[in-house]
Amino acid sequence: MTLLVIGISHRGAPVSLLERAALAPEERPALLHAAVGTRGLGPAAEAAVLSTCNRIELYAAVEQDARDGADALTALLARHSGVPAAELAPYLYLHHEDDAVRHLFDVACGLDSMVVGEGQILGQIKAALALAQDEHTAGRLLNDLFQQALRVGKRAHSETAIDRAGQSLVTVGLDQLAPAAGTEWPRGRRALVIGAGSMSSLAATTLARAGVSELVIANRTLDRAERLAGALGAGEGTRARAVPINAISMAAELALADIVVSCTGATGLVLTAGAVAGALRERARRAAARPCPAVEGHTDPAPELAVLDLAMPRDVDADVHRLTGVRLVDIESLAAASADAPMAADVDAVGRIVAEEVAAFRAARHAAYITPTVVALRAMAADVVAAELARLHGRLPGLDDKERTEITRTVRRVVDKLLHSPTVRVKELAGEPGGAYYAAALRQLFDLAGADAGDGTATPGTPVTLGAGRLPETVPAPTPYAHHTHHAHPEQERS
């Protein structure tokens, strides 16, 4: 079997395409059954689908010649996503064997998430495995892969501080917006957080802990904003409220805010230069008409409006930085500053864990493949020993029980010693490139019928060779830290 993963994610595909291609929960079983086919006649022997707002991935175990299987699975993904294959193709990636294993482990650890280190993806991987199990499309290979991915993700979070990556991005951004070093900024300020996703929630929590006096959560879905505001407003010292995202509310809140943090995942601009300029004019008008606070207990806005854009693509018009009275920090300007040593060390540590676990999975898979051969060889040897001992006892009926026992033990010791080194060595060699051929040689030399592995443990895959016009064999893997500095998007994986 060859292990494959075919999919699209936030790393390469635009949000609009991900939204169109998203698989509703009720659509996922149909894709799984199409992949394995009726009576196992589909392009895959096993299949599992991982679908979130930020990725759609089809994991499959296919036969040795994986080229046609990969093409067929690509066509199925296009058909069930409702997006034409020609439109998906530029954004699709294909990984096979170790690269597929490494990819899922990276995903499980949060290295491939929009917010590096986020843990919600573990629940989504668990749900993907449960669905494949319920639909009977996950065999031994995918069961083992997904179970180990869950363990790897938990290990990464328990042995490193990878969770700090997203926190560091918010903290660095707010630090860059501080008007002067050593101040208690943003204590006592009014903050507007646009969006209620994971990164926006993280920013809102950070601001509340920093002691902002008022926190306004603006979101397209008001009830979600209200839940977040309710949770944050329960603490002392910070008033929290929710508003819907619309032109009227945004204009009013921008005029009152000292700090704006935006991270919505929208495909277009949320704050245009014109909207911000209008808010600045209103702020100036309020300052000239003192004292007239808009809300009881409020003072006038600070002289400058601090804007932190954590979205990719950007929420805030880049021209905003040209406006007098605004400080703007966005993802691009944070890329270098957020690469602090502690976070880089955590990402590197998780990368080492992933590398170890990929090697362990490969070794276990090869061992599972070689085991039937070793068992068959030892069973054949035991049959030969039994037959020859029976023959000896027939020829020497005068042997007493003690002599028979000693002869039996001696013959078995000789056979065990003869088999020990070859069987241990073939298990060791199985984990090396081409190791499967040693098992095949044993089966051939000793005529071990029925010793082929099955249930997803058959020969670990031959590299996929794709023809002209097909998907690239694999996507070049970035360095572990590049997941954060170049590809991380501030919205968390969420279903």
XYZ file of C-alpha atoms in Angstrom:
495
model
C 0.000 0.000 0.000
C 1.014 3.597 -0.588
C -0.138 6.300 1.813
C -1.317 9.527 0.168
C -2.796 12.825 1.237
C -4.353 15.212 -1.276
C -5.758 18.543 -0.205
C -5.893 22.320 -0.097
C -5.312 24.601 2.861
C -4.937 28.206 3.951
C -1.228 28.015 3.158
C -1.835 28.159 -0.584
C -5.510 28.557 -1.366
C -7.477 31.807 -1.057
C -10.133 31.951 1.634
C -12.870 32.269 -0.980
C -11.858 28.933 -2.537
C -11.667 27.216 0.846
C -15.161 28.440 1.639
C -16.536 27.093 -1.650
C -14.744 23.769 -1.303
C -15.709 23.217 2.332
C -17.366 19.861 2.946
C -20.451 19.922 5.143
C -20.531 17.130 7.763
C -23.260 15.285 5.893
C -21.177 15.304 2.682
C -18.060 13.685 4.122
C -19.339 10.076 4.354
C -20.233 10.174 0.647
C -16.653 11.163 -0.223
C -15.259 8.366 1.952
C -17.463 5.727 0.335
C -16.678 7.017 -3.139
C -12.971 6.696 -2.327
C -13.144 3.061 -1.234
C -15.960 2.170 -3.617
C -18.622 -0.508 -3.427
C -17.146 -3.806 -2.251
C -13.725 -2.208 -2.072
C -13.540 -1.438 -5.794
C -12.736 2.262 -5.418
C -9.347 3.872 -6.010
C -8.420 3.519 -2.320
C -8.350 0.624 0.109
C -8.746 3.040 3.044
C -9.845 6.657 3.299
C -10.283 9.456 5.850
C -11.183 13.104 5.329
C -10.011 16.031 7.453
C -12.183 19.059 6.744
C -12.055 22.363 8.611
C -12.593 25.978 7.632
C -8.934 26.152 6.703
C -8.195 22.813 5.065
C -9.812 19.966 3.137
C -7.620 16.866 3.024
C -8.262 13.325 1.817
C -5.986 10.668 3.302
C -5.921 7.324 1.527
C -4.109 4.017 1.255
C -3.864 2.984 -2.385
C -2.338 0.083 -4.284
C 1.319 -0.061 -5.240
C 0.858 1.770 -8.549
C -0.388 4.978 -6.963
C -0.425 7.272 -9.994
C -3.921 6.427 -11.166
C -5.142 6.313 -7.578
C -3.914 9.834 -6.933
C -5.624 11.126 -10.071
C -8.878 9.368 -9.222
C -8.864 10.725 -5.673
C -8.215 14.220 -6.986
C -11.252 13.913 -9.258
C -13.363 12.710 -6.316
C -12.252 15.618 -4.140
C -13.206 18.044 -6.892
C -16.583 16.391 -7.471
C -17.597 16.312 -3.816
C -16.285 19.781 -3.028
C -18.287 21.254 -5.895
C -15.250 23.096 -7.246
C -14.058 22.123 -10.752
C -10.813 20.163 -10.811
C -9.197 22.755 -13.079
C -9.905 25.435 -10.487
C -8.633 23.319 -7.587
C -5.501 22.060 -9.336
C -3.277 25.146 -8.869
C -3.763 24.958 -5.096
C -3.782 21.198 -4.503
C -0.855 19.483 -2.822
C 0.005 15.802 -2.822
C 2.214 14.093 -0.248
C 2.967 10.371 -0.124
C 4.504 7.973 2.387
C 6.813 9.691 4.907
C 5.868 13.127 3.579
C 2.185 12.322 4.159
C 2.949 11.101 7.680
C 5.036 14.187 8.423
C 2.302 16.447 7.085
C -0.378 14.985 9.371
C 1.973 15.115 12.362
C 2.763 18.780 11.583
C -0.967 19.466 11.389
C -1.594 17.653 14.692
C 1.112 19.706 16.437
C -0.259 22.982 15.110
C 2.788 23.701 12.937
C 0.603 23.956 9.828
C -2.208 25.928 11.461
C -3.066 29.557 10.883
C -2.200 30.079 14.536
C 0.979 28.104 15.106
C 0.616 25.746 18.049
C -3.166 25.898 18.387
C -4.684 22.759 19.873
C -8.212 22.688 18.453
C -7.017 20.761 15.413
C -6.486 17.685 17.608
C -10.225 17.453 18.166
C -10.811 17.738 14.440
C -8.310 14.947 13.694
C -10.025 12.793 16.299
C -13.400 13.492 14.678
C -12.013 12.631 11.225
C -10.774 9.276 12.507
C -14.067 8.563 14.278
C -16.005 9.238 11.073
C -13.759 6.933 9.033
C -14.163 4.242 11.673
C -17.935 4.653 11.767
C -18.096 4.443 7.973
C -15.680 1.460 7.940
C -13.252 3.197 5.580
C -10.277 3.268 7.966
C -8.209 0.098 8.018
C -5.097 -0.709 9.956
C -2.870 1.841 8.217
C -5.053 4.929 8.688
C -6.106 3.857 12.169
C -2.474 3.601 13.209
C -1.568 6.865 11.450
C -4.319 8.981 12.992
C -3.934 7.449 16.450
C -0.229 8.224 16.402
C -0.904 11.739 15.085
C -3.084 12.379 18.128
C -0.324 11.126 20.429
C 2.278 13.268 18.628
C 0.124 16.381 18.971
C -0.381 15.792 22.693
C 3.335 15.146 23.125
C 4.220 18.401 21.372
C 1.939 20.398 23.648
C 3.115 18.662 26.817
C 6.861 18.720 26.091
C 7.149 22.202 24.534
C 5.537 25.612 24.845
C 4.402 25.663 21.215
C 1.108 27.173 22.423
C 2.987 30.415 23.006
C 3.459 31.098 19.288
C 0.070 32.706 18.759
C 0.359 34.554 22.072
C 3.748 35.911 21.043
C 2.318 37.318 17.814
C -0.305 39.327 19.738
C 2.154 40.445 22.395
C 4.786 41.567 19.896
C 2.160 43.462 17.915
C 0.890 45.308 20.978
C 4.445 46.054 22.070
C 5.183 47.585 18.673
C 2.129 49.821 19.045
C 3.183 51.094 22.481
C 3.873 54.842 22.305
C 6.949 54.572 24.562
C 8.942 51.879 26.258
C 8.282 51.318 29.938
C 4.721 52.668 29.885
C 1.744 50.729 31.219
C 0.113 50.896 27.816
C -2.598 49.712 27.076
C -3.893 49.988 30.670
C -6.916 52.274 30.905
C -7.416 52.477 27.119
C -10.489 51.575 25.103
C -10.040 48.693 22.673
C -12.036 47.522 19.675
C -11.460 43.911 18.578
C -12.905 43.036 15.181
C -13.635 39.327 14.782
C -14.362 36.598 17.317
C -12.172 33.776 16.017
C -9.243 32.229 17.839
C -6.695 34.991 17.247
C -9.204 37.751 17.911
C -10.204 35.978 21.123
C -6.551 35.701 22.084
C -6.024 39.408 21.412
C -9.117 40.326 23.413
C -8.000 38.195 26.335
C -4.516 39.742 26.215
C -5.981 43.252 26.205
C -8.310 42.469 29.106
C -5.413 41.134 31.150
C -3.403 44.257 30.279
C -6.094 46.341 31.972
C -7.991 48.095 29.183
C -10.958 49.999 30.565
C -13.412 48.979 27.847
C -13.355 46.175 25.321
C -15.735 46.105 22.346
C -16.050 42.892 20.304
C -17.367 43.411 16.771
C -18.321 40.367 14.718
C -20.563 39.440 11.802
C -22.243 36.864 14.062
C -23.391 38.922 17.020
C -24.129 36.026 19.374
C -20.545 34.812 19.075
C -19.276 38.290 19.911
C -21.669 38.427 22.863
C -20.371 35.117 24.226
C -16.793 36.368 24.060
C -17.699 39.723 25.585
C -19.594 37.972 28.355
C -16.632 35.797 29.204
C -14.195 38.719 29.253
C -16.515 41.128 31.053
C -16.766 38.779 34.016
C -13.350 39.945 35.216
C -12.718 43.054 37.292
C -11.776 46.381 35.769
C -12.828 45.824 32.143
C -16.233 46.583 30.648
C -16.927 44.349 27.645
C -19.723 44.591 25.109
C -20.541 43.255 21.634
C -21.606 45.025 18.447
C -22.341 43.790 14.919
C -20.006 44.615 12.064
C -21.645 47.270 9.901
C -20.777 50.722 8.628
C -22.657 52.575 11.375
C -21.275 50.607 14.321
C -17.741 50.590 12.929
C -17.741 54.379 12.442
C -18.997 54.974 15.985
C -16.608 52.533 17.647
C -13.557 53.680 15.673
C -14.199 57.233 16.830
C -14.094 56.094 20.475
C -11.334 53.493 20.397
C -7.686 53.947 21.328
C -6.651 50.491 20.103
C -8.084 48.447 17.226
C -7.198 44.798 16.627
C -8.656 43.120 13.544
C -8.534 39.497 12.471
C -11.625 38.314 10.618
C -10.503 36.027 7.798
C -12.564 38.163 5.401
C -11.588 38.153 1.735
C -11.885 41.946 1.415
C -10.912 44.959 3.498
C -12.756 45.426 6.774
C -11.338 48.880 7.482
C -10.708 51.137 4.496
C -8.518 54.205 4.619
C -11.627 56.308 4.111
C -13.399 54.781 7.101
C -10.401 55.323 9.347
C -9.989 58.896 8.078
C -13.635 59.550 8.925
C -13.093 58.196 12.426
C -10.084 60.461 12.874
C -12.169 63.483 11.913
C -14.818 62.494 14.452
C -12.133 62.042 17.103
C -10.826 65.528 16.354
C -14.341 66.954 16.578
C -14.894 65.309 19.944
C -11.579 66.608 21.230
C -12.526 70.148 20.160
C -15.943 69.925 21.831
C -14.867 68.875 25.332
C -16.245 67.776 27.614
C -18.799 65.483 25.926
C -17.887 61.825 26.477
C -19.972 59.477 24.342
C -20.402 56.986 27.151
C -20.652 57.761 30.829
C -17.278 57.396 32.480
C -15.317 57.686 29.242
C -12.632 60.216 28.500
C -11.834 61.401 25.016
C -9.810 59.080 22.742
C -6.027 59.154 22.838
C -4.311 61.496 20.344
C -3.252 58.522 18.202
C -5.229 55.495 17.030
C -3.226 52.264 17.335
C -4.238 49.606 14.786
C -3.032 45.987 14.829
C -3.981 43.959 11.732
C -3.448 40.244 12.382
C -5.337 39.025 9.312
C -3.977 37.381 6.190
C -5.115 38.601 3.722
C -5.124 41.976 5.444
C -8.252 43.428 7.065
C -6.933 47.001 7.141
C -6.170 49.075 4.076
C -2.387 49.483 3.764
C -2.936 53.185 2.990
C -4.040 53.674 6.602
C -0.393 54.015 7.630
C -0.222 57.224 5.567
C -2.857 58.894 7.754
C -1.663 61.318 10.400
C -2.674 60.183 13.868
C -2.582 56.424 13.172
C 0.012 53.783 14.037
C -0.511 50.598 12.001
C 1.197 47.246 12.583
C 0.338 44.288 10.341
C 1.460 40.701 9.731
C 4.189 41.707 7.326
C 5.804 44.089 9.784
C 5.459 41.493 12.551
C 7.189 38.697 10.631
C 10.734 39.570 11.689
C 9.878 41.009 15.091
C 7.847 37.972 16.155
C 10.697 35.580 15.444
C 11.868 35.740 19.046
C 14.239 33.039 20.240
C 11.942 31.295 22.759
C 9.200 30.800 20.175
C 11.662 29.688 17.508
C 13.111 27.199 19.967
C 9.646 25.785 20.672
C 8.896 25.358 16.980
C 12.279 23.720 16.433
C 11.641 21.388 19.372
C 8.307 20.335 17.902
C 10.035 19.786 14.559
C 12.422 17.362 16.233
C 9.530 15.543 17.886
C 7.797 15.208 14.525
C 10.975 13.857 12.911
C 11.345 11.252 15.671
C 7.721 10.191 15.392
C 7.839 9.926 11.598
C 10.835 7.602 11.913
C 9.039 5.600 14.603
C 5.934 5.248 12.446
C 8.032 4.136 9.489
C 9.853 1.557 11.612
C 6.605 0.228 13.075
C 5.046 -0.007 9.639
C 8.003 -1.880 8.179
C 8.094 -4.151 11.220
C 4.417 -4.900 10.756
C 5.168 -5.776 7.150
C 8.072 -8.067 7.984
C 6.362 -9.835 10.902
C 4.211 -12.218 8.795
C 7.337 -13.310 6.920
C 9.265 -13.991 10.136
C 6.300 -15.810 11.658
C 5.893 -17.921 8.520
C 9.613 -18.759 8.487
C 9.602 -19.857 12.109
C 6.383 -21.821 11.598
C 7.932 -23.631 8.633
C 11.047 -24.402 10.705
C 8.887 -25.704 13.548
C 7.010 -27.983 11.142
C 10.297 -29.323 9.744
C 11.626 -29.958 13.270
C 8.425 -31.728 14.303
C 8.412 -33.899 11.191
C 12.093 -34.865 11.545
C 11.746 -35.630 15.259
C 8.748 -37.852 14.556
C 10.764 -39.597 11.891
C 13.727 -40.058 14.289
C 11.545 -41.428 17.038
C 10.084 -43.924 14.582
C 13.535 -45.127 13.620
C 14.795 -45.257 17.222
C 11.901 -46.633 19.246
C 14.229 -47.635 22.073
C 14.873 -44.085 23.220
C 13.549 -43.310 26.674
C 11.653 -40.156 27.530
C 14.714 -38.357 28.896
C 16.678 -39.014 25.712
C 13.785 -37.967 23.500
C 13.381 -34.709 25.449
C 17.101 -33.898 25.220
C 17.217 -34.595 21.481
C 14.122 -32.428 20.931
C 15.610 -29.524 22.884
C 18.936 -29.770 21.070
C 17.373 -29.782 17.608
C 15.165 -26.836 18.461
C 18.109 -24.877 19.907
C 20.083 -25.442 16.721
C 17.198 -24.243 14.557
C 16.531 -21.241 16.784
C 20.191 -20.183 16.650
C 20.290 -20.582 12.896
C 17.171 -18.424 12.491
C 17.954 -15.809 15.141
C 20.449 -13.638 13.248
C 18.595 -13.669 9.896
C 15.242 -12.790 11.483
C 16.680 -10.029 13.674
C 18.661 -8.621 10.781
C 15.743 -8.664 8.358
C 13.693 -6.673 10.888
C 16.498 -4.123 11.138
C 16.882 -3.905 7.376
C 13.128 -3.497 6.919
C 13.384 0.081 8.190
C 15.983 1.046 5.584
C 15.353 2.085 1.979
C 14.499 -1.010 -0.030
C 14.157 -3.030 3.165
C 10.945 -4.648 1.988
C 12.917 -6.535 -0.631
C 14.727 -8.521 2.083
C 11.399 -9.869 3.291
C 10.435 -10.667 -0.278
C 13.740 -12.494 -0.715
C 13.080 -14.595 2.384
C 9.641 -15.537 1.131
C 11.076 -16.460 -2.232
C 14.077 -18.416 -0.897
C 12.064 -20.411 1.634
C 8.887 -20.644 -0.469
C 6.795 -19.105 2.301
C 3.300 -19.172 0.860
C 0.749 -16.876 2.539
C 3.404 -14.755 4.242
C 2.385 -11.472 2.553
C 1.260 -8.760 4.908
C -2.243 -7.416 4.644
C -4.686 -5.025 6.298
C -2.735 -1.955 5.347
C 0.654 -3.354 6.332
C 1.638 -4.519 2.876
C 4.796 -3.191 1.322
C 5.179 0.466 2.312
C 4.674 2.500 -0.782
C 6.675 2.891 -3.881
C 7.255 6.578 -4.713
C 4.448 8.027 -6.765
C 5.455 8.965 -10.304
C 2.988 11.373 -11.792
C 2.712 11.994 -15.487
C 2.796 15.257 -17.386
C 0.090 17.676 -16.381
C -0.557 15.959 -13.076
C -0.025 17.295 -9.585
C 3.533 17.736 -8.334
C 4.720 14.678 -6.459
C 5.099 16.616 -3.245
C 5.191 20.178 -2.021
C 8.663 21.289 -0.884
C 8.617 21.314 2.898
C 9.442 24.653 4.474
C 11.789 24.891 7.410
C 9.903 24.331 10.686
C 9.984 28.006 11.646
C 8.837 29.109 8.194
C 5.437 27.740 9.099
C 5.164 30.699 11.450
C 7.116 33.504 9.905
C 5.997 33.095 6.343
C 2.870 30.989 6.263
C 1.076 31.357 9.599
C -2.287 33.030 9.320
C -3.840 34.459 12.428
C -7.175 32.667 12.313
C -7.263 29.383 14.159
C -8.267 26.094 12.582
C -11.937 25.771 13.367
C -14.731 23.631 12.110
